[in-house]
Short mmCIF file of C-alpha atoms in Angstrom, two decimals:
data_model
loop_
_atom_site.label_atom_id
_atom_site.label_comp_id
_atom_site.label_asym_id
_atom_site.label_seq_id
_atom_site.Cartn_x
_atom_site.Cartn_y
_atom_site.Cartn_z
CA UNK A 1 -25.84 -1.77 -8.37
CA UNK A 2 -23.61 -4.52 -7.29
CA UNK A 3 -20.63 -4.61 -5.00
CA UNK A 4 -18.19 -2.02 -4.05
CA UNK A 5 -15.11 -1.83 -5.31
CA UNK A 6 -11.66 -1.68 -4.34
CA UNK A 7 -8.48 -1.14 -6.30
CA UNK A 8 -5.48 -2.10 -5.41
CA UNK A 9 -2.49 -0.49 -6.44
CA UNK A 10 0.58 -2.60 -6.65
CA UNK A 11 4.31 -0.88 -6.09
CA UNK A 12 5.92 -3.43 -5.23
CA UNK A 13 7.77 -3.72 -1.80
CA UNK A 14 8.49 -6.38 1.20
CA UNK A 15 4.67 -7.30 1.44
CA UNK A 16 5.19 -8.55 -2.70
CA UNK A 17 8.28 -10.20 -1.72
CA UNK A 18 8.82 -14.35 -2.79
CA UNK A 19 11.58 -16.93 -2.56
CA UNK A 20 13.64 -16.60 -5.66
CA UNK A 21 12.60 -18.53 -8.59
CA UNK A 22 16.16 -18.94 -9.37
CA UNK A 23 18.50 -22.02 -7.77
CA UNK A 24 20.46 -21.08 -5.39
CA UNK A 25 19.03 -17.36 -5.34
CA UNK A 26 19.11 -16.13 -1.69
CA UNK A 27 17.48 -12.57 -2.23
CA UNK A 28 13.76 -12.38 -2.31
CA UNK A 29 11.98 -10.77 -5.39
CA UNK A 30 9.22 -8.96 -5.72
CA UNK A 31 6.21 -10.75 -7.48
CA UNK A 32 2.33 -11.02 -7.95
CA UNK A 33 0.54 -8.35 -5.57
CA UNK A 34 -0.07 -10.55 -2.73
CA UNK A 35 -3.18 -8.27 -1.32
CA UNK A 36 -5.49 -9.99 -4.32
CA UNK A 37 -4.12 -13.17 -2.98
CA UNK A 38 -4.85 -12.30 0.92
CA UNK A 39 -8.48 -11.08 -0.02
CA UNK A 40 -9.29 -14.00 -1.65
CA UNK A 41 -8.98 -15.59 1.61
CA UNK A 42 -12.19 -14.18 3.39
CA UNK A 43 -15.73 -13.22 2.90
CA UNK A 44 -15.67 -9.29 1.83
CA UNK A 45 -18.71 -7.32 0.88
CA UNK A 46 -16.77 -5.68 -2.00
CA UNK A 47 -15.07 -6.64 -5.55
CA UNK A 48 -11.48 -6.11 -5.48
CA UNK A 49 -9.43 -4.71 -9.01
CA UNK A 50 -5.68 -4.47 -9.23
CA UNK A 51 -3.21 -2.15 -10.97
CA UNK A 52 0.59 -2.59 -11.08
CA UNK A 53 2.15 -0.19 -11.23
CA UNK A 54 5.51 -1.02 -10.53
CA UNK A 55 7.55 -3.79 -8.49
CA UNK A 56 10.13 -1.88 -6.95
CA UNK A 57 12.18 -2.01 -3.50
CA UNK A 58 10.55 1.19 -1.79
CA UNK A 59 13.73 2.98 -1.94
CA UNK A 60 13.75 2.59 -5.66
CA UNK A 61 11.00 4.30 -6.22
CA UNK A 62 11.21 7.53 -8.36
CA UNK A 63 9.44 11.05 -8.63
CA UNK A 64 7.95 9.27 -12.12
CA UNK A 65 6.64 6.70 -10.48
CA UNK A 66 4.68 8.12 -7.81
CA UNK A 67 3.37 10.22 -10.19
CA UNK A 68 2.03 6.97 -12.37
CA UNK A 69 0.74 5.88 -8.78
CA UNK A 70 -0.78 9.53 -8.82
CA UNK A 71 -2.49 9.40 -12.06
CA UNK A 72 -3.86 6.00 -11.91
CA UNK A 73 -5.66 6.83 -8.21
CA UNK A 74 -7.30 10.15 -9.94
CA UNK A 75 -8.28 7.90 -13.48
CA UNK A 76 -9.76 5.37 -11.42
CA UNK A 77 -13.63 5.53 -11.11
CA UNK A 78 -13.27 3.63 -8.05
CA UNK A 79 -13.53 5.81 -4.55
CA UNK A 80 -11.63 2.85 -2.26
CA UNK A 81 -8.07 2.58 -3.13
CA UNK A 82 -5.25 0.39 -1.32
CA UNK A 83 -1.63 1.48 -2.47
CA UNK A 84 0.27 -1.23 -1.17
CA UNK A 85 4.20 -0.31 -0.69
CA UNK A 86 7.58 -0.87 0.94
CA UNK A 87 7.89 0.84 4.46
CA UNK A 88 10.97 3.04 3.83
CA UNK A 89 9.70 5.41 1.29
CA UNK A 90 5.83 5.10 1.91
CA UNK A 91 5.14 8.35 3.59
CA UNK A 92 7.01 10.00 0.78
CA UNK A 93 4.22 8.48 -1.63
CA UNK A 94 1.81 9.02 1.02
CA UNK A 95 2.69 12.72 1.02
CA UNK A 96 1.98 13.34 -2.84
CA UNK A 97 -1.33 11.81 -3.51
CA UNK A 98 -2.30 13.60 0.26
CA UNK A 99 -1.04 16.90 -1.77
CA UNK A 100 -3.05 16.48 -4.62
CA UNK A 101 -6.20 15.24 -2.29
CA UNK A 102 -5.59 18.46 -0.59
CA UNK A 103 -5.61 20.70 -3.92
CA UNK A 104 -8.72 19.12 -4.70
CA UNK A 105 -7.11 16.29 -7.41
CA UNK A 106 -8.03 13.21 -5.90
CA UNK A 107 -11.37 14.53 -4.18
CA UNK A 108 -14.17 11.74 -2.84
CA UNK A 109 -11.37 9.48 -2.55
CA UNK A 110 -10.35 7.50 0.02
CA UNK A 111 -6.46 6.03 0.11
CA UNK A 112 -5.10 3.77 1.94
CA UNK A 113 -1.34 3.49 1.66
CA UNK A 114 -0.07 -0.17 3.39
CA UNK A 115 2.92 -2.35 3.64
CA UNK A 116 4.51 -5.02 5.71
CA UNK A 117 7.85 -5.88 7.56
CA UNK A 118 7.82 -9.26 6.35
CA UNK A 119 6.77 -10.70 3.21
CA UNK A 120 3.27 -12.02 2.80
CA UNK A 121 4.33 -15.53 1.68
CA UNK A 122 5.55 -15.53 5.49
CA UNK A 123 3.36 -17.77 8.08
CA UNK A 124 4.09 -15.00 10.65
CA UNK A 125 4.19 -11.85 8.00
CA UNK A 126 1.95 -8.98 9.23
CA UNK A 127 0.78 -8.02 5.96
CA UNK A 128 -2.80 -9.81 6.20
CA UNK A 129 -3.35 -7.87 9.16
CA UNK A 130 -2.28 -4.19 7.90
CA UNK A 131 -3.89 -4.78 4.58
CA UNK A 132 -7.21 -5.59 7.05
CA UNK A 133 -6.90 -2.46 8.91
CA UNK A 134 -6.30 -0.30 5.37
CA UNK A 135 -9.34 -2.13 3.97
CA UNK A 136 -11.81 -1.47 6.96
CA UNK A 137 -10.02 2.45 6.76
CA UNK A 138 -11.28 2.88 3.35
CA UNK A 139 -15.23 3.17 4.36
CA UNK A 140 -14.80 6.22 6.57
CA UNK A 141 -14.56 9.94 4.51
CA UNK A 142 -12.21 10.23 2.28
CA UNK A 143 -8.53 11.46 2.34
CA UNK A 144 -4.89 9.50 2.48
CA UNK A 145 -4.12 7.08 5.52
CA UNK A 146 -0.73 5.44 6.13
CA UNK A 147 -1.60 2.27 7.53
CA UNK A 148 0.68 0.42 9.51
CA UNK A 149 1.05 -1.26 13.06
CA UNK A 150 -2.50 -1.19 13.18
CA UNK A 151 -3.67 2.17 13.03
CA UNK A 152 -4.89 4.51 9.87
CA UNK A 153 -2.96 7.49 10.25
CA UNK A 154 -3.37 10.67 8.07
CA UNK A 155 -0.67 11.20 5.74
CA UNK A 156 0.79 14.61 6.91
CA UNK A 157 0.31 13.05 10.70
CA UNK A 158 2.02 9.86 10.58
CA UNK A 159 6.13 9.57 11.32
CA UNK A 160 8.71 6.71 11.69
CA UNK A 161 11.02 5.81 14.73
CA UNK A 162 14.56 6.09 13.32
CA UNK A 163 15.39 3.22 16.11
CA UNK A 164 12.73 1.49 16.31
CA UNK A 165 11.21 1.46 12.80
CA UNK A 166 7.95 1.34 14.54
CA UNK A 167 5.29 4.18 12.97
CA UNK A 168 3.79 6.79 14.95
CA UNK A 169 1.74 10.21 15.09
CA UNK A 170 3.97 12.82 14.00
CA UNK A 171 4.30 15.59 16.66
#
């Protein structure tokens, strides 16, 4: 028995992003996974673990390392994952765990892959809000979801606006 659980998969990004710990540091950094931190926060029918895998800048992120995001989503004996990212490069690491779903690697999973515009430390930050709509995404089938601006989209179905920066259905 006992609760569901969730793991959350930590790569760093925006939605990780803090105030410098350093005086007069203006650039944020990227610290403690800030989706254990937001789920904390409310009553949730389910146990949440975390992973880190690494605390990058999205478009830092390497081949090796969405392959260490790969592995620890298939090693996992949990079904409900939340990979939570920076925006530029998500849909790349979208795209290779919805591969390996789709060859049969990651089956009876369901991933969500979420970020935010503005870091989670914000008052105004969106990332309580996307991480919600991953979260609820994760109890329906199973498969890879990009989730931002509010709606789960599959992986191989989801596209950016080069001007806007706003995520849509890809045509």
């Amino acid at each position: 028995g006992g609760k569901e659980r969730v793991l959350v998969v930590q790569t760093g990004g925006t939605i990780d992003k803090d105030y410098p710990k350093v005086t007069h540091g203006w650039a944020f950094e990227i610290c403690d996974p800030a989706a254990p931190d937001i789920l904390s926060r409310v009553f949730k029918d389910f146990e949440v673990e975390v992973a880190s895998v690494c605390k990058k800048d999205s478009q830092e992120i390497t081949d090796e390392d969405r392959q260490a995001v790969l592995q620890v989503c298939r090693e996992t004996a949990c079904t409900k994952i939340v990979v939570t990212h920076g925006t530029d490069t998500m849909i790349e690491t979208a795209s290779v765990l919805g591969r390996a779903h789709a060859d049969g690697v990651l089956r009876g999973k369901k991933i969500a892959v979420v970020g935010s515009m503005k870091p989670a430390k914000l008052v105004d930050s969106d990332a309580a809000f996307n991480l919600g709509v991953a979260v609820g995404a994760l109890w329906d089938g199973e498969g890879v979801l990009v989730c931002m601006g509010g709606v789960p989209r599959r992986w191989d179905a989801v596209a950016r606006d080069e001007e806007t920066g706003m995520w849509k259905a890809k045509l």
